[in-house]
Amino acid sequence: MTLREEIRSWLAEHLSGEFSAARGLGGPGREHEGHDIRLAWERRLGEAGWTCLGWPKEYGGREATLEDQVAFHEEYARAAAPARVGHIGEGLIGPTVIDHGTEEQRRRFLPPIRRGEELWCQGYSEPGAGSDLAGVQTRARLQDGEWVITGQKVWTSLAHVADWCFVIARTEPGSQRHRGLSYLLVPMDQPGVEVRPIVQMTGTSEFNEVFFDGARTAAANVLGAPGEGWRVAMATLGYERGASTLGQQIGFQREYAKVVETARRTGAARDPVLRDRLVQSWLELQIMRLNALRTMTSLSAGEPGPEVSIGKLYWSEWHRRLGELAQAVQGREGLVADGPPYELNDLQRLYLFSRADTIYAGSSEIQRNIIAERTLGLPKG
Ligand SMILES: Cc1cc2nc3c(=O)[nH]c(=O)nc-3n(C[C@H](O)[C@H](O)[C@H](O)COP(=O)(O)OP(=O)(O)OC[C@H]3O[C@@H](n4cnc5c(N)ncnc54)[C@H](O)[C@@H]3O)c2cc1C
C-alpha cells in the first residue's frame, strides 16, 4: 500500500464517530472553530504516527519523502480533516530544533510536538519590526541561570492557545541589526507573559499582542549560540514554504468550486466579465499546481530553482484575487452578514482573510525584491 492509500483509508476510518463533528473545522480565518476537538484529533493523529512525517525516525517521524508528505497533505485536505492545531510546532520550530538544537533540546521539545501535547507560537514581529525583522527590540539578559525577557511582540498567531513561544530577542545590549540577537524558547504560562487578542476584520481573533515583562526561561533554552539567533531565525523562515504549502492545492480547488457553484446559483456565471475572471482563475490554479510539481522536483533533486521563490508570491496573490471574485459572484448577498452579530459565510470570510495572505510569511513586496535580487540578479532597489 502506498502512503497515499494508507492515509486515505486511515482517515476514512477515523474521521468518524466523535471526530465526524470536526470535519472542515479551523484554518485561516476560522482558527476559533472547535479548538478542543481539533486538539483531541491532533493527539489521535500523533498516536497513529500521522504527524511530523518528514522528521527523522529517531524523533518519531517516518522520514517520508517530500512526495509522500505532499500526498499526505492532499489526502488530508480531500477528506476535509480539521485544520491542524500543531502546525507551527510541526512545520516551523520542529525542523529548527532538529537542525539547530542540541541533542538534549531535541529530546525535550520534539516528542510533545509530535504527540500534539505542546503547541507553539512564533514571536518574531514587533510593532517596529515586521519585514525589517532586524529591528527587534525585545531584550533578554541572563540572571541567576535564566533568561529574563522584556518587550512586545505583535501579530503572534495562536499565542492564546500556545504552551511555548520561540522569541527573537536582543541579548547583547547596544548591538545593532541582526547582530546580538538570540533565539529563545519561552514557556507561555507564567506571570511575565500577557497575551491580548487582536480582533480582525473577520470578527475573530487568531493573532495577538504578546507582552513580556520579566518573563523567564532556563538559560539552556536558546537555539544556536547566544547572540547568533539571526541565522537560526532565517532557517525557520526557510521551512515556511514546505510540504504543506505544496499540498494546499486541494483546499484551493475546493474553494474555487464553491465560487463557481455560487456563481451558477446567483446568475453571475452568465455575466461575461465574471465568466472571464472565473476561467482566468482556473487557469492560474492549474499553473500553480504545475509550479508546485516543478518545485517538488527541484527540491527532491536538492537544487531549489527559481520556481521555489515564486511559490508564495503566486499563491497568495491568486488567493486574494479569488477572494475578490468570491465577493463579486455573490452580488448583493456578499454585502450582508449571514447572521448577528457578525457571522460571515465562507466566501465572505475567504475574501476578508485572503487580504492577509500577501502579508504574512513575507509580504508580496518583499517576495518581489527577493526574486529581483536573488533570482534575476537585478541591482538592489
Ligand atoms: C495573518 C497574519 C499572521 C501573522 N502571524 C505572525 C506570527 O505568528 N508571528 C509573527 O512574528 N508575525 C506574524 N505576522 C506578522 C507578519 O510577519 C508581518 O505582518 C509581516 O512581516 C509584515 O510586517 P509588518 O506588518 O510590520 O509590515 P511592514 O514591514 O511595516 O510593511 C508595511 C508595508 O511596506 C512594505 N515594505 C516593507 N519593507 C519593504 C521594502 N524593503 N521594500 C518594499 N516594500 C516594503 C510591505 O510589503 C508592506 O506592504 C502575521 C501577519 C499576519 C497578517
CSV table of C-alpha atoms and ligand atoms in Angstrom, one decimal:
chain,number,residue,atom,x,y,z
A,1,MET,CA,0.0,0.0,0.0
A,2,THR,CA,1.4,3.4,-0.8
A,3,LEU,CA,1.4,6.1,1.9
A,4,ARG,CA,-1.3,7.9,0.0
A,5,GLU,CA,-3.6,4.8,0.1
A,6,GLU,CA,-2.7,4.2,3.8
A,7,ILE,CA,-3.6,7.7,4.9
A,8,ARG,CA,-6.8,7.8,2.8
A,9,SER,CA,-8.1,4.6,4.4
A,10,TRP,CA,-7.0,5.7,7.9
A,11,LEU,CA,-8.8,9.0,7.6
A,12,ALA,CA,-12.0,7.3,6.2
A,13,GLU,CA,-12.0,5.0,9.2
A,14,HIS,CA,-11.1,7.5,12.0
A,15,LEU,CA,-12.7,10.8,10.9
A,16,SER,CA,-15.9,9.3,12.1
A,17,GLY,CA,-17.8,8.9,15.4
A,18,GLU,CA,-16.8,11.6,17.9
A,19,PHE,CA,-14.5,13.2,15.2
A,20,SER,CA,-17.0,13.5,12.4
A,21,ALA,CA,-18.1,16.8,14.0
A,22,ALA,CA,-14.5,18.0,13.5
A,23,ARG,CA,-14.7,17.8,9.7
A,24,GLY,CA,-13.9,21.0,7.9
A,25,LEU,CA,-13.2,23.0,11.1
A,26,GLY,CA,-10.4,25.5,11.5
A,27,GLY,CA,-8.0,27.1,9.1
A,28,PRO,CA,-7.1,30.6,8.3
A,29,GLY,CA,-9.9,33.0,9.4
A,30,ARG,CA,-11.5,30.1,11.3
A,31,GLU,CA,-9.0,29.2,13.9
A,32,HIS,CA,-11.6,29.8,16.6
A,33,GLU,CA,-13.6,26.8,15.5
A,34,GLY,CA,-13.6,23.7,17.6
A,35,HIS,CA,-10.2,24.1,19.3
A,36,ASP,CA,-10.8,21.3,21.8
A,37,ILE,CA,-11.9,18.7,19.4
A,38,ARG,CA,-9.1,19.6,17.0
A,39,LEU,CA,-6.6,19.3,19.8
A,40,ALA,CA,-8.0,15.8,20.6
A,41,TRP,CA,-7.8,15.0,16.9
A,42,GLU,CA,-4.2,16.2,16.8
A,43,ARG,CA,-3.4,13.8,19.6
A,44,ARG,CA,-5.2,11.0,17.8
A,45,LEU,CA,-3.1,11.7,14.7
A,46,GLY,CA,0.0,11.7,16.8
A,47,GLU,CA,-0.8,8.4,18.4
A,48,ALA,CA,-1.2,6.8,15.0
A,49,GLY,CA,2.0,8.3,13.7
A,50,TRP,CA,0.4,10.7,11.3
A,51,THR,CA,2.2,13.9,12.5
A,52,CYS,CA,5.7,15.1,11.6
A,53,LEU,CA,6.0,12.6,8.7
A,54,GLY,CA,9.2,14.1,7.4
A,55,TRP,CA,11.1,14.0,10.7
A,56,PRO,CA,13.9,11.5,11.4
A,57,LYS,CA,12.7,8.2,12.8
A,58,GLU,CA,14.6,8.6,16.0
A,59,TYR,CA,12.4,11.6,16.9
A,60,GLY,CA,9.2,9.8,16.0
A,61,GLY,CA,8.9,10.8,12.3
A,62,ARG,CA,8.7,8.5,9.3
A,63,GLU,CA,11.5,10.1,7.2
A,64,ALA,CA,8.8,10.4,4.5
A,65,THR,CA,9.9,11.7,1.1
A,66,LEU,CA,8.7,15.2,0.0
A,67,GLU,CA,6.3,13.5,-2.5
A,68,ASP,CA,4.8,11.4,0.3
A,69,GLN,CA,4.4,14.4,2.6
A,70,VAL,CA,2.6,16.3,-0.2
A,71,ALA,CA,0.4,13.2,-0.8
A,72,PHE,CA,-0.4,13.2,2.9
A,73,HIS,CA,-1.5,16.9,2.9
A,74,GLU,CA,-3.5,16.4,-0.3
A,75,GLU,CA,-5.4,13.4,1.1
A,76,TYR,CA,-5.8,15.3,4.4
A,77,ALA,CA,-7.5,18.2,2.6
A,78,ARG,CA,-9.5,15.9,0.4
A,79,ALA,CA,-11.0,14.2,3.4
A,80,ALA,CA,-11.9,17.7,4.9
A,81,ALA,CA,-10.0,16.7,8.0
A,82,PRO,CA,-9.8,19.6,10.6
A,83,ALA,CA,-7.1,22.2,10.3
A,84,ARG,CA,-4.1,21.2,12.4
A,85,VAL,CA,-3.6,23.0,15.7
A,86,GLY,CA,0.0,21.9,15.9
A,87,HIS,CA,1.2,23.3,12.5
A,88,ILE,CA,3.6,25.9,13.9
A,89,GLY,CA,5.3,23.2,16.1
A,90,GLU,CA,5.4,20.6,13.3
A,91,GLY,CA,6.3,23.0,10.4
A,92,LEU,CA,8.4,25.7,12.0
A,93,ILE,CA,10.0,25.1,15.4
A,94,GLY,CA,10.3,21.3,15.0
A,95,PRO,CA,12.6,21.4,11.9
A,96,THR,CA,14.5,24.2,13.5
A,97,VAL,CA,15.2,22.2,16.7
A,98,ILE,CA,16.2,19.2,14.5
A,99,ASP,CA,18.7,21.3,12.5
A,100,HIS,CA,19.9,23.7,15.1
A,101,GLY,CA,19.1,22.3,18.6
A,102,THR,CA,21.4,20.2,20.8
A,103,GLU,CA,20.6,16.5,21.3
A,104,GLU,CA,19.1,17.4,24.7
A,105,GLN,CA,16.8,20.1,23.2
A,106,ARG,CA,15.7,17.6,20.5
A,107,ARG,CA,14.8,15.0,23.2
A,108,ARG,CA,13.0,17.6,25.3
A,109,PHE,CA,11.0,19.5,22.6
A,110,LEU,CA,10.3,17.2,19.7
A,111,PRO,CA,8.2,14.4,21.3
A,112,PRO,CA,5.5,16.7,22.8
A,113,ILE,CA,5.1,18.4,19.4
A,114,ARG,CA,4.8,15.1,17.6
A,115,ARG,CA,2.2,13.8,20.1
A,116,GLY,CA,0.2,17.1,20.0
A,117,GLU,CA,0.9,17.8,23.7
A,118,GLU,CA,2.6,21.1,23.4
A,119,LEU,CA,1.5,23.9,21.0
A,120,TRP,CA,3.8,26.7,19.8
A,121,CYS,CA,3.7,30.2,18.5
A,122,GLN,CA,6.2,32.4,16.7
A,123,GLY,CA,7.4,35.6,18.5
A,124,TYR,CA,9.2,37.4,15.7
A,125,SER,CA,7.2,40.5,14.7
A,126,GLU,CA,7.1,43.6,16.8
A,127,PRO,CA,5.3,47.0,16.4
A,128,GLY,CA,8.6,48.4,14.8
A,129,ALA,CA,9.9,45.2,13.3
A,130,GLY,CA,8.0,43.2,10.6
A,131,SER,CA,9.5,43.0,7.2
A,132,ASP,CA,12.5,44.6,8.8
A,133,LEU,CA,12.9,41.9,11.4
A,134,ALA,CA,16.5,43.0,12.4
A,135,GLY,CA,14.8,46.0,14.1
A,136,VAL,CA,13.8,43.7,17.0
A,137,GLN,CA,13.8,45.5,20.3
A,138,THR,CA,12.6,42.9,22.8
A,139,ARG,CA,15.6,42.3,25.0
A,140,ALA,CA,16.7,39.5,27.3
A,141,ARG,CA,19.6,39.1,29.8
A,142,LEU,CA,20.9,36.2,31.8
A,143,GLN,CA,20.2,36.3,35.5
A,144,ASP,CA,20.6,33.5,38.0
A,145,GLY,CA,20.7,30.8,35.4
A,146,GLU,CA,17.6,32.1,33.5
A,147,TRP,CA,16.9,34.5,30.6
A,148,VAL,CA,14.8,37.4,31.7
A,149,ILE,CA,12.8,38.8,28.8
A,150,THR,CA,11.1,42.2,28.4
A,151,GLY,CA,9.4,43.6,25.3
A,152,GLN,CA,6.4,43.3,23.0
A,153,LYS,CA,5.6,41.1,20.1
A,154,VAL,CA,2.6,41.5,17.8
A,155,TRP,CA,0.6,39.5,15.3
A,156,THR,CA,1.5,36.4,17.2
A,157,SER,CA,-0.7,33.7,15.7
A,158,LEU,CA,-2.3,31.3,18.2
A,159,ALA,CA,-0.4,32.7,21.2
A,160,HIS,CA,-3.7,32.4,23.1
A,161,VAL,CA,-3.5,28.6,22.9
A,162,ALA,CA,0.2,28.1,22.8
A,163,ASP,CA,2.3,26.5,25.5
A,164,TRP,CA,5.6,27.8,24.2
A,165,CYS,CA,6.8,30.7,22.0
A,166,PHE,CA,10.1,31.0,20.1
A,167,VAL,CA,11.2,34.5,20.6
A,168,ILE,CA,13.8,36.6,18.8
A,169,ALA,CA,15.3,38.9,21.5
A,170,ARG,CA,18.3,41.2,21.7
A,171,THR,CA,20.7,39.7,24.2
A,172,GLU,CA,23.7,41.9,23.6
A,173,PRO,CA,23.0,45.4,24.9
A,174,GLY,CA,23.9,48.1,22.3
A,175,SER,CA,24.1,45.5,19.5
A,176,GLN,CA,22.7,46.6,16.1
A,177,ARG,CA,20.5,45.0,13.5
A,178,HIS,CA,21.0,41.2,13.0
A,179,ARG,CA,23.9,41.0,15.4
A,180,GLY,CA,23.5,40.2,19.1
A,181,LEU,CA,20.1,38.5,18.8
A,182,SER,CA,19.2,35.2,20.4
A,183,TYR,CA,16.6,32.6,19.6
A,184,LEU,CA,14.8,31.8,22.9
A,185,LEU,CA,12.3,29.1,23.7
A,186,VAL,CA,9.9,30.6,26.3
A,187,PRO,CA,7.0,29.0,28.2
A,188,MET,CA,3.8,31.0,27.9
A,189,ASP,CA,2.1,30.0,31.1
A,190,GLN,CA,3.9,32.3,33.6
A,191,PRO,CA,3.2,35.7,35.3
A,192,GLY,CA,5.6,37.7,33.0
A,193,VAL,CA,3.7,36.8,29.8
A,194,GLU,CA,0.5,38.6,28.9
A,195,VAL,CA,-1.5,37.7,25.7
A,196,ARG,CA,-4.0,40.2,24.3
A,197,PRO,CA,-6.1,39.0,21.4
A,198,ILE,CA,-6.4,41.3,18.3
A,199,VAL,CA,-9.9,41.3,16.7
A,200,GLN,CA,-9.6,41.0,13.0
A,201,MET,CA,-12.0,42.2,10.3
A,202,THR,CA,-13.3,38.6,10.1
A,203,GLY,CA,-14.7,39.3,13.6
A,204,THR,CA,-12.5,36.6,15.1
A,205,SER,CA,-9.1,36.7,16.8
A,206,GLU,CA,-6.4,34.4,15.8
A,207,PHE,CA,-3.4,36.5,16.4
A,208,ASN,CA,-2.4,38.5,19.5
A,209,GLU,CA,-0.2,41.1,21.1
A,210,VAL,CA,2.2,39.4,23.5
A,211,PHE,CA,3.8,41.4,26.3
A,212,PHE,CA,6.9,40.1,28.1
A,213,ASP,CA,7.5,41.8,31.4
A,214,GLY,CA,10.3,40.0,33.2
A,215,ALA,CA,9.3,36.6,31.6
A,216,ARG,CA,11.7,33.8,32.3
A,217,THR,CA,13.1,30.8,30.6
A,218,ALA,CA,16.0,28.5,31.5
A,219,ALA,CA,19.5,29.5,30.3
A,220,ALA,CA,19.6,26.3,28.2
A,221,ASN,CA,16.5,27.2,26.2
A,222,VAL,CA,18.4,29.1,23.5
A,223,LEU,CA,18.6,27.6,20.0
A,224,GLY,CA,22.1,28.1,18.4
A,225,ALA,CA,24.7,30.2,20.2
A,226,PRO,CA,23.6,33.2,22.2
A,227,GLY,CA,24.0,36.3,20.0
A,228,GLU,CA,23.7,34.2,16.8
A,229,GLY,CA,19.9,33.9,16.7
A,230,TRP,CA,19.6,35.6,13.3
A,231,ARG,CA,21.0,32.6,11.4
A,232,VAL,CA,18.5,30.3,13.3
A,233,ALA,CA,15.6,32.7,12.7
A,234,MET,CA,16.3,32.7,9.0
A,235,ALA,CA,16.4,28.9,8.9
A,236,THR,CA,12.9,28.8,10.5
A,237,LEU,CA,11.6,31.1,7.7
A,238,GLY,CA,13.0,28.7,5.2
A,239,TYR,CA,10.8,25.9,6.5
A,240,GLU,CA,7.6,28.0,6.0
A,241,ARG,CA,7.3,27.0,2.4
A,242,GLY,CA,7.4,23.3,3.0
A,243,ALA,CA,5.3,20.3,2.0
A,244,SER,CA,2.1,21.7,3.5
A,245,THR,CA,2.1,24.7,1.1
A,246,LEU,CA,2.8,22.4,-1.8
A,247,GLY,CA,-0.2,20.3,-0.7
A,248,GLN,CA,-2.6,23.2,-0.4
A,249,GLN,CA,-4.0,22.9,-3.9
A,250,ILE,CA,-6.8,20.6,-2.9
A,251,GLY,CA,-8.1,23.2,-0.4
A,252,PHE,CA,-7.8,25.8,-3.1
A,253,GLN,CA,-9.7,23.7,-5.6
A,254,ARG,CA,-12.5,23.2,-3.1
A,255,GLU,CA,-12.8,27.0,-2.5
A,256,TYR,CA,-12.7,27.6,-6.3
A,257,ALA,CA,-15.5,25.0,-6.8
A,258,LYS,CA,-17.6,26.8,-4.2
A,259,VAL,CA,-17.1,30.1,-6.0
A,260,VAL,CA,-18.3,28.5,-9.3
A,261,GLU,CA,-21.3,26.9,-7.6
A,262,THR,CA,-22.3,30.3,-6.1
A,263,ALA,CA,-21.8,32.0,-9.5
A,264,ARG,CA,-24.2,29.4,-11.0
A,265,ARG,CA,-26.8,30.0,-8.2
A,266,THR,CA,-26.7,33.8,-8.3
A,267,GLY,CA,-26.6,34.0,-12.1
A,268,ALA,CA,-23.2,35.6,-12.0
A,269,ALA,CA,-21.9,32.8,-14.2
A,270,ARG,CA,-23.8,34.4,-17.1
A,271,ASP,CA,-22.0,37.7,-16.8
A,272,PRO,CA,-19.3,37.7,-19.5
A,273,VAL,CA,-16.8,39.7,-17.4
A,274,LEU,CA,-17.2,37.4,-14.4
A,275,ARG,CA,-17.0,34.3,-16.6
A,276,ASP,CA,-13.7,35.6,-17.9
A,277,ARG,CA,-12.4,36.0,-14.3
A,278,LEU,CA,-13.6,32.5,-13.4
A,279,VAL,CA,-11.8,31.0,-16.3
A,280,GLN,CA,-8.6,33.0,-15.6
A,281,SER,CA,-8.7,32.0,-12.0
A,282,TRP,CA,-9.0,28.3,-13.0
A,283,LEU,CA,-6.1,28.6,-15.4
A,284,GLU,CA,-3.9,30.2,-12.7
A,285,LEU,CA,-4.9,27.4,-10.3
A,286,GLN,CA,-3.5,24.9,-12.9
A,287,ILE,CA,-0.3,26.9,-13.3
A,288,MET,CA,0.0,26.9,-9.5
A,289,ARG,CA,-0.3,23.1,-9.4
A,290,LEU,CA,2.3,22.6,-12.1
A,291,ASN,CA,4.6,25.0,-10.4
A,292,ALA,CA,4.2,23.1,-7.1
A,293,LEU,CA,5.2,19.9,-9.0
A,294,ARG,CA,8.2,21.6,-10.5
A,295,THR,CA,9.2,22.8,-7.0
A,296,MET,CA,8.9,19.3,-5.7
A,297,THR,CA,11.1,18.0,-8.5
A,298,SER,CA,13.8,20.6,-7.8
A,299,LEU,CA,13.7,20.2,-4.1
A,300,SER,CA,13.9,16.5,-4.4
A,301,ALA,CA,17.0,16.9,-6.5
A,302,GLY,CA,18.4,19.2,-3.8
A,303,GLU,CA,18.7,22.1,-6.2
A,304,PRO,CA,15.9,24.7,-5.4
A,305,GLY,CA,15.2,26.6,-8.6
A,306,PRO,CA,13.5,29.9,-9.3
A,307,GLU,CA,10.1,28.3,-9.0
A,308,VAL,CA,10.6,28.0,-5.3
A,309,SER,CA,10.8,31.8,-4.9
A,310,ILE,CA,7.7,32.5,-6.9
A,311,GLY,CA,5.5,30.0,-5.0
A,312,LYS,CA,4.5,32.2,-2.1
A,313,LEU,CA,4.0,35.3,-4.3
A,314,TYR,CA,1.9,33.4,-6.8
A,315,TRP,CA,-0.4,31.5,-4.4
A,316,SER,CA,-1.0,34.5,-2.1
A,317,GLU,CA,-1.8,36.9,-5.0
A,318,TRP,CA,-4.1,34.3,-6.6
A,319,HIS,CA,-5.9,33.6,-3.4
A,320,ARG,CA,-6.5,37.2,-2.8
A,321,ARG,CA,-8.0,37.6,-6.3
A,322,LEU,CA,-10.1,34.5,-5.6
A,323,GLY,CA,-11.5,36.3,-2.5
A,324,GLU,CA,-12.4,39.3,-4.6
A,325,LEU,CA,-14.1,37.1,-7.2
A,326,ALA,CA,-15.9,35.2,-4.4
A,327,GLN,CA,-17.4,38.6,-3.3
A,328,ALA,CA,-18.3,39.6,-6.9
A,329,VAL,CA,-20.2,36.4,-7.7
A,330,GLN,CA,-22.3,36.7,-4.6
A,331,GLY,CA,-23.7,40.1,-5.7
A,332,ARG,CA,-25.8,41.7,-3.1
A,333,GLU,CA,-25.6,38.7,-0.8
A,334,GLY,CA,-22.0,39.3,-0.3
A,335,LEU,CA,-22.6,42.6,1.3
A,336,VAL,CA,-24.8,41.4,4.2
A,337,ALA,CA,-23.5,39.3,7.2
A,338,ASP,CA,-25.1,35.9,7.5
A,339,GLY,CA,-26.4,36.4,11.0
A,340,PRO,CA,-26.0,38.7,14.0
A,341,PRO,CA,-23.8,40.0,15.4
A,342,TYR,CA,-21.2,39.3,12.6
A,343,GLU,CA,-21.5,35.8,11.2
A,344,LEU,CA,-19.7,35.6,7.9
A,345,ASN,CA,-20.4,33.0,5.2
A,346,ASP,CA,-17.4,31.0,3.8
A,347,LEU,CA,-17.0,33.2,0.8
A,348,GLN,CA,-17.1,36.5,2.8
A,349,ARG,CA,-14.5,35.0,5.1
A,350,LEU,CA,-12.4,33.9,2.2
A,351,TYR,CA,-12.5,37.5,0.8
A,352,LEU,CA,-11.6,39.1,4.1
A,353,PHE,CA,-8.9,36.7,5.4
A,354,SER,CA,-7.2,36.3,2.0
A,355,ARG,CA,-6.2,40.0,2.3
A,356,ALA,CA,-3.6,38.7,4.9
A,357,ASP,CA,-2.1,36.1,2.6
A,358,THR,CA,0.0,38.7,0.8
A,359,ILE,CA,1.4,40.0,4.2
A,360,TYR,CA,2.4,37.1,6.4
A,361,ALA,CA,5.3,34.7,5.7
A,362,GLY,CA,6.9,37.5,3.6
A,363,SER,CA,4.8,40.3,2.0
A,364,SER,CA,4.5,40.4,-1.8
A,365,GLU,CA,6.7,43.4,-2.0
A,366,ILE,CA,9.5,41.6,-0.1
A,367,GLN,CA,9.0,38.5,-2.2
A,368,ARG,CA,9.3,40.6,-5.4
A,369,ASN,CA,12.5,42.1,-4.0
A,370,ILE,CA,13.9,38.6,-3.3
A,371,ILE,CA,13.0,37.4,-6.8
A,372,ALA,CA,14.5,40.5,-8.4
A,373,GLU,CA,17.8,40.4,-6.5
A,374,ARG,CA,18.5,36.7,-5.8
A,375,THR,CA,16.8,35.0,-8.8
A,376,LEU,CA,17.1,37.6,-11.5
A,377,GLY,CA,20.3,39.2,-10.3
A,378,LEU,CA,18.9,42.7,-10.6
A,379,PRO,CA,20.7,45.5,-8.7
A,380,LYS,CA,19.2,46.4,-5.3
A,381,GLY,CA,16.3,48.7,-5.5
B,1,LIG,C1,-2.5,36.7,9.5
B,1,LIG,C2,-1.1,37.0,9.9
B,1,LIG,C3,-0.5,36.2,10.8
B,1,LIG,C4,0.8,36.5,11.3
B,1,LIG,N1,1.4,35.7,12.3
B,1,LIG,C5,2.6,36.0,12.8
B,1,LIG,C6,3.2,35.2,13.8
B,1,LIG,O1,2.6,34.2,14.2
B,1,LIG,N2,4.3,35.6,14.3
B,1,LIG,C7,5.0,36.7,13.9
B,1,LIG,O2,6.1,37.0,14.4
B,1,LIG,N3,4.4,37.5,12.9
B,1,LIG,C8,3.2,37.2,12.4
B,1,LIG,N4,2.7,38.0,11.4
B,1,LIG,C9,3.3,39.3,11.1
B,1,LIG,C10,3.9,39.3,9.7
B,1,LIG,O3,5.1,38.5,9.7
B,1,LIG,C11,4.2,40.7,9.4
B,1,LIG,O4,2.9,41.4,9.2
B,1,LIG,C12,5.0,40.9,8.1
B,1,LIG,O5,6.3,40.5,8.3
B,1,LIG,C13,5.0,42.4,7.6
B,1,LIG,O6,5.4,43.2,8.6
B,1,LIG,P1,4.6,44.5,9.1
B,1,LIG,O7,3.2,44.1,9.3
B,1,LIG,O8,5.3,45.1,10.2
B,1,LIG,O9,4.6,45.5,7.9
B,1,LIG,P2,5.8,46.4,7.4
B,1,LIG,O10,7.1,45.6,7.4
B,1,LIG,O11,5.8,47.7,8.2
B,1,LIG,O12,5.4,46.7,5.9
B,1,LIG,C14,4.4,47.6,5.5
B,1,LIG,C15,4.3,47.6,4.0
B,1,LIG,O13,5.6,48.1,3.5
B,1,LIG,C16,6.1,47.1,2.6
B,1,LIG,N5,7.6,47.1,2.7
B,1,LIG,C17,8.3,46.9,3.9
B,1,LIG,N6,9.6,46.9,3.6
B,1,LIG,C18,9.7,47.0,2.3
B,1,LIG,C19,10.9,47.0,1.4
B,1,LIG,N7,12.1,46.9,1.8
B,1,LIG,N8,10.6,47.1,0.1
B,1,LIG,C20,9.3,47.2,-0.4
B,1,LIG,N9,8.2,47.3,0.4
B,1,LIG,C21,8.4,47.1,1.7
B,1,LIG,C22,5.5,45.8,3.0
B,1,LIG,O14,5.4,44.9,1.9
B,1,LIG,C23,4.1,46.2,3.4
B,1,LIG,O15,3.3,46.4,2.3
B,1,LIG,C24,1.4,37.7,10.9
B,1,LIG,C25,0.8,38.5,10.0
B,1,LIG,C26,-0.5,38.2,9.5
B,1,LIG,C27,-1.2,39.1,8.6
